[in-house]
Amino acid sequence: MEKEYKIAGHRIRIAGEALVNAVAQIDGFAPFEVTVEGTPVSTFSKTEQEAPVMTEVLYTTHLETGGNIFGHYDGGYLFTMTSSEGKQLQLWQATGSDQISFQGCLTEWAQVRFALWIAYGLATNRYDTVAIHTSTIQYRGKAVLFLGESGTGKSTHTRLWRQNIMGAVLLNDDSPILRIVDGEPWIFGSPWSGKTPCYKNEQYPLAGCVRLSQAPYNKIEKLSTLKAYSSLHPSCPPDFAYDDALYDCISETIGKVLNCVPVYHLACLPNAEAARLSCETIFGKV
């Protein structure tokens, strides 16, 4: 039993009844389903064999759904998730392989969704592709990324665009896919959109990036290349930042973005004036 999903132009094959059924239960994947054909970038499959033993921990997180550990095993990458009830899901990929194996519990949907996000990142990292933590607007046929730590107002700012700028539409509210296509950065909708269900199988050239911070005033400035890199880097998958091979690919992708589009810092209030300021800076008079 197999299904394929085309996300940011990359075909991902899901193999085996258990994993196919699990993915089908998760909101967001249906718009990306395609006919099974050709050779996919990667195949994700459920296995009953034991996961390899982690030999080096690279990154750990503690979420509402439990704890996550990303690292190396002797021969590749290993990711382990443990839910608050102690249920475990693991995935691993041998170095250079296009196969990613899943083992463990597939009934905790939040766990499975996040595991698929990690697996997608491993599968596409070497193809100038990064799932980037942003809230993203589509306007005049182009995309704008709004960056910032959780709680800085990314979703609020994109809502203000939609309320005050005619034609502004939300593309994704958490993790769109950034991909370099023919030397140009494009932004693709994805099955991962955080707490706001917005799963659009659409893609647009990137017009600009805006890092947000809260302030008692509205002020925007274009960033130097170094500051722009520092603004984009924290929004890339943190699990991959401590592995040289994975992070080299991310760094190259960010570099290609900076060659093509401006990056700004917007210190702002949560008001319509801030939305109009960022829009007019990127697109001209609204």
PDB file of C-alpha atoms in Angstrom:
ATOM      1  CA  MET A   1       0.000   0.000   0.000  1.00  0.00           C
ATOM      2  CA  GLU A   2       1.480   3.344  -1.073  1.00  0.00           C
ATOM      3  CA  LYS A   3       0.561   7.001  -1.419  1.00  0.00           C
ATOM      4  CA  GLU A   4       2.548   9.980  -2.655  1.00  0.00           C
ATOM      5  CA  TYR A   5       2.508  13.607  -1.630  1.00  0.00           C
ATOM      6  CA  LYS A   6       4.138  16.385  -3.643  1.00  0.00           C
ATOM      7  CA  ILE A   7       5.370  19.105  -1.291  1.00  0.00           C
ATOM      8  CA  ALA A   8       7.373  22.032  -2.689  1.00  0.00           C
ATOM      9  CA  GLY A   9       7.867  20.033  -5.867  1.00  0.00           C
ATOM     10  CA  HIS A  10       9.358  17.018  -4.061  1.00  0.00           C
ATOM     11  CA  ARG A  11       7.551  13.694  -4.281  1.00  0.00           C
ATOM     12  CA  ILE A  12       7.453  11.824  -0.979  1.00  0.00           C
ATOM     13  CA  ARG A  13       6.229   8.224  -1.044  1.00  0.00           C
ATOM     14  CA  ILE A  14       4.501   6.812   2.035  1.00  0.00           C
ATOM     15  CA  ALA A  15       4.721   3.020   2.088  1.00  0.00           C
ATOM     16  CA  GLY A  16       2.969   0.425   4.209  1.00  0.00           C
ATOM     17  CA  GLU A  17      -0.630   0.320   5.400  1.00  0.00           C
ATOM     18  CA  ALA A  18       0.019   1.570   8.948  1.00  0.00           C
ATOM     19  CA  LEU A  19       1.891   4.722   7.928  1.00  0.00           C
ATOM     20  CA  VAL A  20      -0.364   5.421   4.930  1.00  0.00           C
ATOM     21  CA  ASN A  21      -3.424   5.275   7.180  1.00  0.00           C
ATOM     22  CA  ALA A  22      -1.775   7.431   9.835  1.00  0.00           C
ATOM     23  CA  VAL A  23      -0.890  10.189   7.344  1.00  0.00           C
ATOM     24  CA  ALA A  24      -4.419  10.080   5.931  1.00  0.00           C
ATOM     25  CA  GLN A  25      -5.778  10.908   9.399  1.00  0.00           C
ATOM     26  CA  ILE A  26      -3.708  14.093   9.746  1.00  0.00           C
ATOM     27  CA  ASP A  27      -5.229  17.368   8.567  1.00  0.00           C
ATOM     28  CA  GLY A  28      -3.268  19.120   5.872  1.00  0.00           C
ATOM     29  CA  PHE A  29      -1.848  16.347   3.727  1.00  0.00           C
ATOM     30  CA  ALA A  30      -4.822  15.738   1.418  1.00  0.00           C
ATOM     31  CA  PRO A  31      -4.222  18.849  -0.785  1.00  0.00           C
ATOM     32  CA  PHE A  32      -0.730  17.540  -1.571  1.00  0.00           C
ATOM     33  CA  GLU A  33      -1.643  13.979  -2.572  1.00  0.00           C
ATOM     34  CA  VAL A  34      -0.654  12.975  -6.111  1.00  0.00           C
ATOM     35  CA  THR A  35      -0.712   9.829  -8.229  1.00  0.00           C
ATOM     36  CA  VAL A  36       2.038   7.348  -7.412  1.00  0.00           C
ATOM     37  CA  GLU A  37       4.549   7.396 -10.274  1.00  0.00           C
ATOM     38  CA  GLY A  38       8.221   7.612 -11.094  1.00  0.00           C
ATOM     39  CA  THR A  39      10.953   7.771  -8.476  1.00  0.00           C
ATOM     40  CA  PRO A  40      10.260   9.840  -5.357  1.00  0.00           C
ATOM     41  CA  VAL A  41      12.847  11.964  -3.583  1.00  0.00           C
ATOM     42  CA  SER A  42      12.333   9.778  -0.528  1.00  0.00           C
ATOM     43  CA  THR A  43      10.243   6.877   0.729  1.00  0.00           C
ATOM     44  CA  PHE A  44       8.924   6.882   4.300  1.00  0.00           C
ATOM     45  CA  SER A  45       7.963   3.431   5.547  1.00  0.00           C
ATOM     46  CA  LYS A  46       6.902   1.762   8.788  1.00  0.00           C
ATOM     47  CA  THR A  47       9.113  -1.059  10.000  1.00  0.00           C
ATOM     48  CA  GLU A  48       8.921  -3.513  12.874  1.00  0.00           C
ATOM     49  CA  GLN A  49      12.675  -3.757  13.263  1.00  0.00           C
ATOM     50  CA  GLU A  50      14.315  -2.109  16.258  1.00  0.00           C
ATOM     51  CA  ALA A  51      15.607   1.396  15.817  1.00  0.00           C
ATOM     52  CA  PRO A  52      19.385   1.820  15.887  1.00  0.00           C
ATOM     53  CA  VAL A  53      21.093   3.065  19.037  1.00  0.00           C
ATOM     54  CA  MET A  54      21.784   6.788  19.218  1.00  0.00           C
ATOM     55  CA  THR A  55      25.504   7.432  19.592  1.00  0.00           C
ATOM     56  CA  GLU A  56      25.501  11.251  19.661  1.00  0.00           C
ATOM     57  CA  VAL A  57      22.774  13.639  20.789  1.00  0.00           C
ATOM     58  CA  LEU A  58      22.673  16.825  18.717  1.00  0.00           C
ATOM     59  CA  TYR A  59      19.478  18.548  19.863  1.00  0.00           C
ATOM     60  CA  THR A  60      16.711  18.026  22.413  1.00  0.00           C
ATOM     61  CA  THR A  61      13.354  19.736  22.856  1.00  0.00           C
ATOM     62  CA  HIS A  62      10.535  19.489  25.372  1.00  0.00           C
ATOM     63  CA  LEU A  63       7.092  20.124  23.945  1.00  0.00           C
ATOM     64  CA  GLU A  64       3.492  19.779  25.121  1.00  0.00           C
ATOM     65  CA  THR A  65       3.501  16.441  23.325  1.00  0.00           C
ATOM     66  CA  GLY A  66       6.596  15.202  25.187  1.00  0.00           C
ATOM     67  CA  GLY A  67      10.331  15.150  24.549  1.00  0.00           C
ATOM     68  CA  ASN A  68      12.282  14.961  21.277  1.00  0.00           C
ATOM     69  CA  ILE A  69      15.887  13.956  20.650  1.00  0.00           C
ATOM     70  CA  PHE A  70      17.720  14.333  17.336  1.00  0.00           C
ATOM     71  CA  GLY A  71      21.152  12.885  16.781  1.00  0.00           C
ATOM     72  CA  HIS A  72      23.442  10.378  15.097  1.00  0.00           C
ATOM     73  CA  TYR A  73      23.558   6.636  15.144  1.00  0.00           C
ATOM     74  CA  ASP A  74      26.465   4.687  13.742  1.00  0.00           C
ATOM     75  CA  GLY A  75      25.585   5.225  10.074  1.00  0.00           C
ATOM     76  CA  GLY A  76      23.081   8.032   9.921  1.00  0.00           C
ATOM     77  CA  TYR A  77      20.489  10.246  11.617  1.00  0.00           C
ATOM     78  CA  LEU A  78      18.029   9.196  14.322  1.00  0.00           C
ATOM     79  CA  PHE A  79      15.045  11.096  15.740  1.00  0.00           C
ATOM     80  CA  THR A  80      13.153   9.930  18.818  1.00  0.00           C
ATOM     81  CA  MET A  81       9.872  11.334  20.156  1.00  0.00           C
ATOM     82  CA  THR A  82       8.354  10.370  23.499  1.00  0.00           C
ATOM     83  CA  SER A  83       4.834  11.556  24.302  1.00  0.00           C
ATOM     84  CA  SER A  84       3.672  12.752  27.705  1.00  0.00           C
ATOM     85  CA  GLU A  85       2.109   9.269  28.121  1.00  0.00           C
ATOM     86  CA  GLY A  86       5.426   7.595  27.327  1.00  0.00           C
ATOM     87  CA  LYS A  87       4.514   6.482  23.792  1.00  0.00           C
ATOM     88  CA  GLN A  88       7.535   6.503  21.513  1.00  0.00           C
ATOM     89  CA  LEU A  89       7.968   7.121  17.794  1.00  0.00           C
ATOM     90  CA  GLN A  90      11.353   6.910  16.097  1.00  0.00           C
ATOM     91  CA  LEU A  91      12.637   7.529  12.590  1.00  0.00           C
ATOM     92  CA  TRP A  92      16.063   7.108  11.066  1.00  0.00           C
ATOM     93  CA  GLN A  93      17.909   7.599   7.795  1.00  0.00           C
ATOM     94  CA  ALA A  94      21.209   6.069   6.755  1.00  0.00           C
ATOM     95  CA  THR A  95      23.688   8.614   5.414  1.00  0.00           C
ATOM     96  CA  GLY A  96      23.110   9.142   1.681  1.00  0.00           C
ATOM     97  CA  SER A  97      19.936   7.020   1.636  1.00  0.00           C
ATOM     98  CA  ASP A  98      16.576   8.087   0.225  1.00  0.00           C
ATOM     99  CA  GLN A  99      14.770   5.736   2.631  1.00  0.00           C
ATOM    100  CA  ILE A 100      13.464   6.867   6.029  1.00  0.00           C
ATOM    101  CA  SER A 101      12.185   4.241   8.452  1.00  0.00           C
ATOM    102  CA  PHE A 102       9.520   4.820  11.120  1.00  0.00           C
ATOM    103  CA  GLN A 103       9.085   2.603  14.154  1.00  0.00           C
ATOM    104  CA  GLY A 104       6.713   2.881  17.103  1.00  0.00           C
ATOM    105  CA  CYS A 105       3.387   4.539  17.923  1.00  0.00           C
ATOM    106  CA  LEU A 106       1.432   6.040  15.000  1.00  0.00           C
ATOM    107  CA  THR A 107      -1.754   7.012  16.859  1.00  0.00           C
ATOM    108  CA  GLU A 108      -0.563  10.269  18.429  1.00  0.00           C
ATOM    109  CA  TRP A 109      -1.353  12.637  15.547  1.00  0.00           C
ATOM    110  CA  ALA A 110       0.698  15.588  16.822  1.00  0.00           C
ATOM    111  CA  GLN A 111       3.700  13.295  17.178  1.00  0.00           C
ATOM    112  CA  VAL A 112       3.303  11.810  13.714  1.00  0.00           C
ATOM    113  CA  ARG A 113       2.840  15.244  12.115  1.00  0.00           C
ATOM    114  CA  PHE A 114       6.062  16.545  13.672  1.00  0.00           C
ATOM    115  CA  ALA A 115       7.962  13.363  12.824  1.00  0.00           C
ATOM    116  CA  LEU A 116       6.905  13.776   9.193  1.00  0.00           C
ATOM    117  CA  TRP A 117       8.198  17.360   9.282  1.00  0.00           C
ATOM    118  CA  ILE A 118      11.601  16.142  10.486  1.00  0.00           C
ATOM    119  CA  ALA A 119      11.621  13.343   7.899  1.00  0.00           C
ATOM    120  CA  TYR A 120      10.731  15.782   5.111  1.00  0.00           C
ATOM    121  CA  GLY A 121      13.599  18.027   6.196  1.00  0.00           C
ATOM    122  CA  LEU A 122      16.066  15.146   6.098  1.00  0.00           C
ATOM    123  CA  ALA A 123      14.789  14.015   2.702  1.00  0.00           C
ATOM    124  CA  THR A 124      14.963  17.427   0.998  1.00  0.00           C
ATOM    125  CA  ASN A 125      17.788  19.230   2.801  1.00  0.00           C
ATOM    126  CA  ARG A 126      20.288  18.668  -0.016  1.00  0.00           C
ATOM    127  CA  TYR A 127      17.890  20.092  -2.624  1.00  0.00           C
ATOM    128  CA  ASP A 128      18.035  23.777  -1.572  1.00  0.00           C
ATOM    129  CA  THR A 129      14.875  23.236   0.453  1.00  0.00           C
ATOM    130  CA  VAL A 130      14.119  24.395   4.006  1.00  0.00           C
ATOM    131  CA  ALA A 131      10.931  24.308   6.077  1.00  0.00           C
ATOM    132  CA  ILE A 132      11.082  27.752   7.652  1.00  0.00           C
ATOM    133  CA  HIS A 133       9.245  28.925  10.778  1.00  0.00           C
ATOM    134  CA  THR A 134       7.280  31.966   9.605  1.00  0.00           C
ATOM    135  CA  SER A 135       3.829  33.368   9.042  1.00  0.00           C
ATOM    136  CA  THR A 136       3.509  33.989   5.315  1.00  0.00           C
ATOM    137  CA  ILE A 137       1.379  36.349   3.241  1.00  0.00           C
ATOM    138  CA  GLN A 138       0.706  36.085  -0.471  1.00  0.00           C
ATOM    139  CA  TYR A 139       0.179  39.473  -2.120  1.00  0.00           C
ATOM    140  CA  ARG A 140       0.318  40.590  -5.766  1.00  0.00           C
ATOM    141  CA  GLY A 141       1.458  37.124  -6.776  1.00  0.00           C
ATOM    142  CA  LYS A 142       4.433  37.057  -4.401  1.00  0.00           C
ATOM    143  CA  ALA A 143       5.140  35.814  -0.886  1.00  0.00           C
ATOM    144  CA  VAL A 144       6.429  37.681   2.159  1.00  0.00           C
ATOM    145  CA  LEU A 145       7.905  35.886   5.177  1.00  0.00           C
ATOM    146  CA  PHE A 146       7.365  37.308   8.662  1.00  0.00           C
ATOM    147  CA  LEU A 147       9.975  35.996  11.066  1.00  0.00           C
ATOM    148  CA  GLY A 148      10.389  36.120  14.820  1.00  0.00           C
ATOM    149  CA  GLU A 149      10.419  34.116  18.000  1.00  0.00           C
ATOM    150  CA  SER A 150       7.143  32.662  19.262  1.00  0.00           C
ATOM    151  CA  GLY A 151       5.048  35.419  20.773  1.00  0.00           C
ATOM    152  CA  THR A 152       6.528  38.306  18.792  1.00  0.00           C
ATOM    153  CA  GLY A 153       3.362  38.796  16.760  1.00  0.00           C
ATOM    154  CA  LYS A 154       3.889  37.044  13.425  1.00  0.00           C
ATOM    155  CA  SER A 155       0.309  35.796  13.181  1.00  0.00           C
ATOM    156  CA  THR A 156      -1.017  39.128  14.451  1.00  0.00           C
ATOM    157  CA  HIS A 157       0.917  41.030  11.790  1.00  0.00           C
ATOM    158  CA  THR A 158      -0.278  38.805   8.939  1.00  0.00           C
ATOM    159  CA  ARG A 159      -3.842  39.167  10.257  1.00  0.00           C
ATOM    160  CA  LEU A 160      -3.405  42.952  10.122  1.00  0.00           C
ATOM    161  CA  TRP A 161      -2.271  42.656   6.505  1.00  0.00           C
ATOM    162  CA  ARG A 162      -5.393  40.681   5.653  1.00  0.00           C
ATOM    163  CA  GLN A 163      -7.652  43.153   7.452  1.00  0.00           C
ATOM    164  CA  ASN A 164      -6.116  46.325   6.051  1.00  0.00           C
ATOM    165  CA  ILE A 165      -4.508  45.503   2.697  1.00  0.00           C
ATOM    166  CA  MET A 166      -6.863  44.447  -0.071  1.00  0.00           C
ATOM    167  CA  GLY A 167      -5.664  41.281  -1.792  1.00  0.00           C
ATOM    168  CA  ALA A 168      -3.405  40.055   1.024  1.00  0.00           C
ATOM    169  CA  VAL A 169      -4.021  36.351   1.728  1.00  0.00           C
ATOM    170  CA  LEU A 170      -2.490  33.960   4.249  1.00  0.00           C
ATOM    171  CA  LEU A 171      -0.406  31.235   2.605  1.00  0.00           C
ATOM    172  CA  ASN A 172       0.811  29.434   5.735  1.00  0.00           C
ATOM    173  CA  ASP A 173       0.963  30.377   9.416  1.00  0.00           C
ATOM    174  CA  ASP A 174       3.853  28.282  10.719  1.00  0.00           C
ATOM    175  CA  SER A 175       6.071  26.296   8.358  1.00  0.00           C
ATOM    176  CA  PRO A 176       5.945  27.016   4.629  1.00  0.00           C
ATOM    177  CA  ILE A 177       8.692  25.538   2.474  1.00  0.00           C
ATOM    178  CA  LEU A 178      11.465  27.718   1.087  1.00  0.00           C
ATOM    179  CA  ARG A 179      13.056  26.287  -2.055  1.00  0.00           C
ATOM    180  CA  ILE A 180      15.524  27.712  -4.553  1.00  0.00           C
ATOM    181  CA  VAL A 181      14.200  27.103  -8.084  1.00  0.00           C
ATOM    182  CA  ASP A 182      16.427  28.038 -11.029  1.00  0.00           C
ATOM    183  CA  GLY A 183      18.426  30.310  -8.748  1.00  0.00           C
ATOM    184  CA  GLU A 184      15.376  32.132  -7.352  1.00  0.00           C
ATOM    185  CA  PRO A 185      13.725  31.677  -3.917  1.00  0.00           C
ATOM    186  CA  TRP A 186      10.152  30.428  -3.960  1.00  0.00           C
ATOM    187  CA  ILE A 187       7.766  29.851  -1.062  1.00  0.00           C
ATOM    188  CA  PHE A 188       5.431  26.845  -1.079  1.00  0.00           C
ATOM    189  CA  GLY A 189       2.448  26.055   1.097  1.00  0.00           C
ATOM    190  CA  SER A 190       2.802  22.915   3.205  1.00  0.00           C
ATOM    191  CA  PRO A 191       0.879  20.431   5.382  1.00  0.00           C
ATOM    192  CA  TRP A 192       2.393  22.091   8.477  1.00  0.00           C
ATOM    193  CA  SER A 193       0.683  25.324   9.547  1.00  0.00           C
ATOM    194  CA  GLY A 194       0.717  25.338  13.352  1.00  0.00           C
ATOM    195  CA  LYS A 195      -2.492  26.192  15.182  1.00  0.00           C
ATOM    196  CA  THR A 196      -3.990  27.907  12.117  1.00  0.00           C
ATOM    197  CA  PRO A 197      -5.229  25.353   9.569  1.00  0.00           C
ATOM    198  CA  CYS A 198      -4.008  26.771   6.247  1.00  0.00           C
ATOM    199  CA  TYR A 199      -2.857  23.977   3.945  1.00  0.00           C
ATOM    200  CA  LYS A 200      -2.549  25.431   0.452  1.00  0.00           C
ATOM    201  CA  ASN A 201      -0.856  23.648  -2.419  1.00  0.00           C
ATOM    202  CA  GLU A 202       0.358  26.917  -3.925  1.00  0.00           C
ATOM    203  CA  GLN A 203       3.719  28.541  -4.591  1.00  0.00           C
ATOM    204  CA  TYR A 204       4.947  32.097  -5.124  1.00  0.00           C
ATOM    205  CA  PRO A 205       8.289  33.854  -5.685  1.00  0.00           C
ATOM    206  CA  LEU A 206       9.656  35.431  -2.530  1.00  0.00           C
ATOM    207  CA  ALA A 207       9.428  39.240  -2.445  1.00  0.00           C
ATOM    208  CA  GLY A 208      11.028  39.862   0.945  1.00  0.00           C
ATOM    209  CA  CYS A 209      11.510  38.818   4.567  1.00  0.00           C
ATOM    210  CA  VAL A 210      10.599  40.849   7.644  1.00  0.00           C
ATOM    211  CA  ARG A 211      11.813  40.055  11.150  1.00  0.00           C
ATOM    212  CA  LEU A 212       9.430  41.434  13.746  1.00  0.00           C
ATOM    213  CA  SER A 213       9.968  42.792  17.232  1.00  0.00           C
ATOM    214  CA  GLN A 214       7.528  44.514  19.549  1.00  0.00           C
ATOM    215  CA  ALA A 215       8.004  48.240  20.174  1.00  0.00           C
ATOM    216  CA  PRO A 216       6.006  51.332  21.237  1.00  0.00           C
ATOM    217  CA  TYR A 217       6.407  52.720  17.688  1.00  0.00           C
ATOM    218  CA  ASN A 218       6.573  51.566  14.054  1.00  0.00           C
ATOM    219  CA  LYS A 219       9.946  51.638  12.309  1.00  0.00           C
ATOM    220  CA  ILE A 220      11.379  49.509   9.496  1.00  0.00           C
ATOM    221  CA  GLU A 221      14.959  49.218   8.245  1.00  0.00           C
ATOM    222  CA  LYS A 222      16.701  47.127   5.632  1.00  0.00           C
ATOM    223  CA  LEU A 223      19.308  44.825   7.149  1.00  0.00           C
ATOM    224  CA  SER A 224      22.909  44.306   6.107  1.00  0.00           C
ATOM    225  CA  THR A 225      23.818  40.872   4.737  1.00  0.00           C
ATOM    226  CA  LEU A 226      25.240  39.746   8.079  1.00  0.00           C
ATOM    227  CA  LYS A 227      22.210  40.917  10.070  1.00  0.00           C
ATOM    228  CA  ALA A 228      19.883  39.466   7.434  1.00  0.00           C
ATOM    229  CA  TYR A 229      21.558  36.072   7.766  1.00  0.00           C
ATOM    230  CA  SER A 230      21.210  36.302  11.550  1.00  0.00           C
ATOM    231  CA  SER A 231      17.505  37.056  11.101  1.00  0.00           C
ATOM    232  CA  LEU A 232      16.817  34.050   8.863  1.00  0.00           C
ATOM    233  CA  HIS A 233      18.991  31.473  10.619  1.00  0.00           C
ATOM    234  CA  PRO A 234      16.872  31.111  13.824  1.00  0.00           C
ATOM    235  CA  SER A 235      13.771  30.328  11.753  1.00  0.00           C
ATOM    236  CA  CYS A 236      15.378  27.264  10.156  1.00  0.00           C
ATOM    237  CA  PRO A 237      15.014  23.803  11.779  1.00  0.00           C
ATOM    238  CA  PRO A 238      17.024  23.934  15.032  1.00  0.00           C
ATOM    239  CA  ASP A 239      17.439  20.137  15.077  1.00  0.00           C
ATOM    240  CA  PHE A 240      19.680  20.378  12.015  1.00  0.00           C
ATOM    241  CA  ALA A 241      21.868  23.262  13.191  1.00  0.00           C
ATOM    242  CA  TYR A 242      24.372  21.043  15.015  1.00  0.00           C
ATOM    243  CA  ASP A 243      25.217  18.718  12.130  1.00  0.00           C
ATOM    244  CA  ASP A 244      27.770  20.089   9.668  1.00  0.00           C
ATOM    245  CA  ALA A 245      26.352  18.386   6.571  1.00  0.00           C
ATOM    246  CA  LEU A 246      22.757  19.417   7.247  1.00  0.00           C
ATOM    247  CA  TYR A 247      23.613  22.945   8.282  1.00  0.00           C
ATOM    248  CA  ASP A 248      25.945  23.530   5.330  1.00  0.00           C
ATOM    249  CA  CYS A 249      22.974  22.925   3.027  1.00  0.00           C
ATOM    250  CA  ILE A 250      20.768  25.297   5.046  1.00  0.00           C
ATOM    251  CA  SER A 251      23.489  27.950   5.052  1.00  0.00           C
ATOM    252  CA  GLU A 252      23.885  27.702   1.262  1.00  0.00           C
ATOM    253  CA  THR A 253      20.136  28.072   0.794  1.00  0.00           C
ATOM    254  CA  ILE A 254      20.001  31.150   3.042  1.00  0.00           C
ATOM    255  CA  GLY A 255      22.900  32.632   1.080  1.00  0.00           C
ATOM    256  CA  LYS A 256      21.000  32.229  -2.178  1.00  0.00           C
ATOM    257  CA  VAL A 257      17.985  33.965  -0.643  1.00  0.00           C
ATOM    258  CA  LEU A 258      20.106  36.917   0.468  1.00  0.00           C
ATOM    259  CA  ASN A 259      21.443  37.308  -3.074  1.00  0.00           C
ATOM    260  CA  CYS A 260      17.914  37.828  -4.388  1.00  0.00           C
ATOM    261  CA  VAL A 261      15.580  39.454  -1.855  1.00  0.00           C
ATOM    262  CA  PRO A 262      15.769  42.131   0.844  1.00  0.00           C
ATOM    263  CA  VAL A 263      15.447  41.379   4.542  1.00  0.00           C
ATOM    264  CA  TYR A 264      14.032  43.981   6.926  1.00  0.00           C
ATOM    265  CA  HIS A 265      13.612  44.475  10.644  1.00  0.00           C
ATOM    266  CA  LEU A 266      10.255  45.908  11.688  1.00  0.00           C
ATOM    267  CA  ALA A 267       9.912  47.231  15.236  1.00  0.00           C
ATOM    268  CA  CYS A 268       6.195  47.706  15.572  1.00  0.00           C
ATOM    269  CA  LEU A 269       2.923  48.059  17.346  1.00  0.00           C
ATOM    270  CA  PRO A 270       0.104  45.592  16.597  1.00  0.00           C
ATOM    271  CA  ASN A 271      -1.797  48.054  14.425  1.00  0.00           C
ATOM    272  CA  ALA A 272      -2.833  48.752  10.843  1.00  0.00           C
ATOM    273  CA  GLU A 273      -0.115  51.378  10.394  1.00  0.00           C
ATOM    274  CA  ALA A 274       2.568  48.726  10.977  1.00  0.00           C
ATOM    275  CA  ALA A 275       1.043  46.451   8.338  1.00  0.00           C
ATOM    276  CA  ARG A 276       0.846  49.268   5.792  1.00  0.00           C
ATOM    277  CA  LEU A 277       4.434  50.297   6.569  1.00  0.00           C
ATOM    278  CA  SER A 278       5.848  46.826   5.881  1.00  0.00           C
ATOM    279  CA  CYS A 279       3.674  46.381   2.787  1.00  0.00           C
ATOM    280  CA  GLU A 280       4.616  49.745   1.243  1.00  0.00           C
ATOM    281  CA  THR A 281       8.306  49.168   1.990  1.00  0.00           C
ATOM    282  CA  ILE A 282       8.264  45.945  -0.028  1.00  0.00           C
ATOM    283  CA  PHE A 283       5.658  46.660  -2.719  1.00  0.00           C
ATOM    284  CA  GLY A 284       5.360  50.438  -2.908  1.00  0.00           C
ATOM    285  CA  LYS A 285       2.209  52.449  -2.336  1.00  0.00           C
ATOM    286  CA  VAL A 286      -0.794  50.269  -1.422  1.00  0.00           C
TER     287      VAL A 286
END
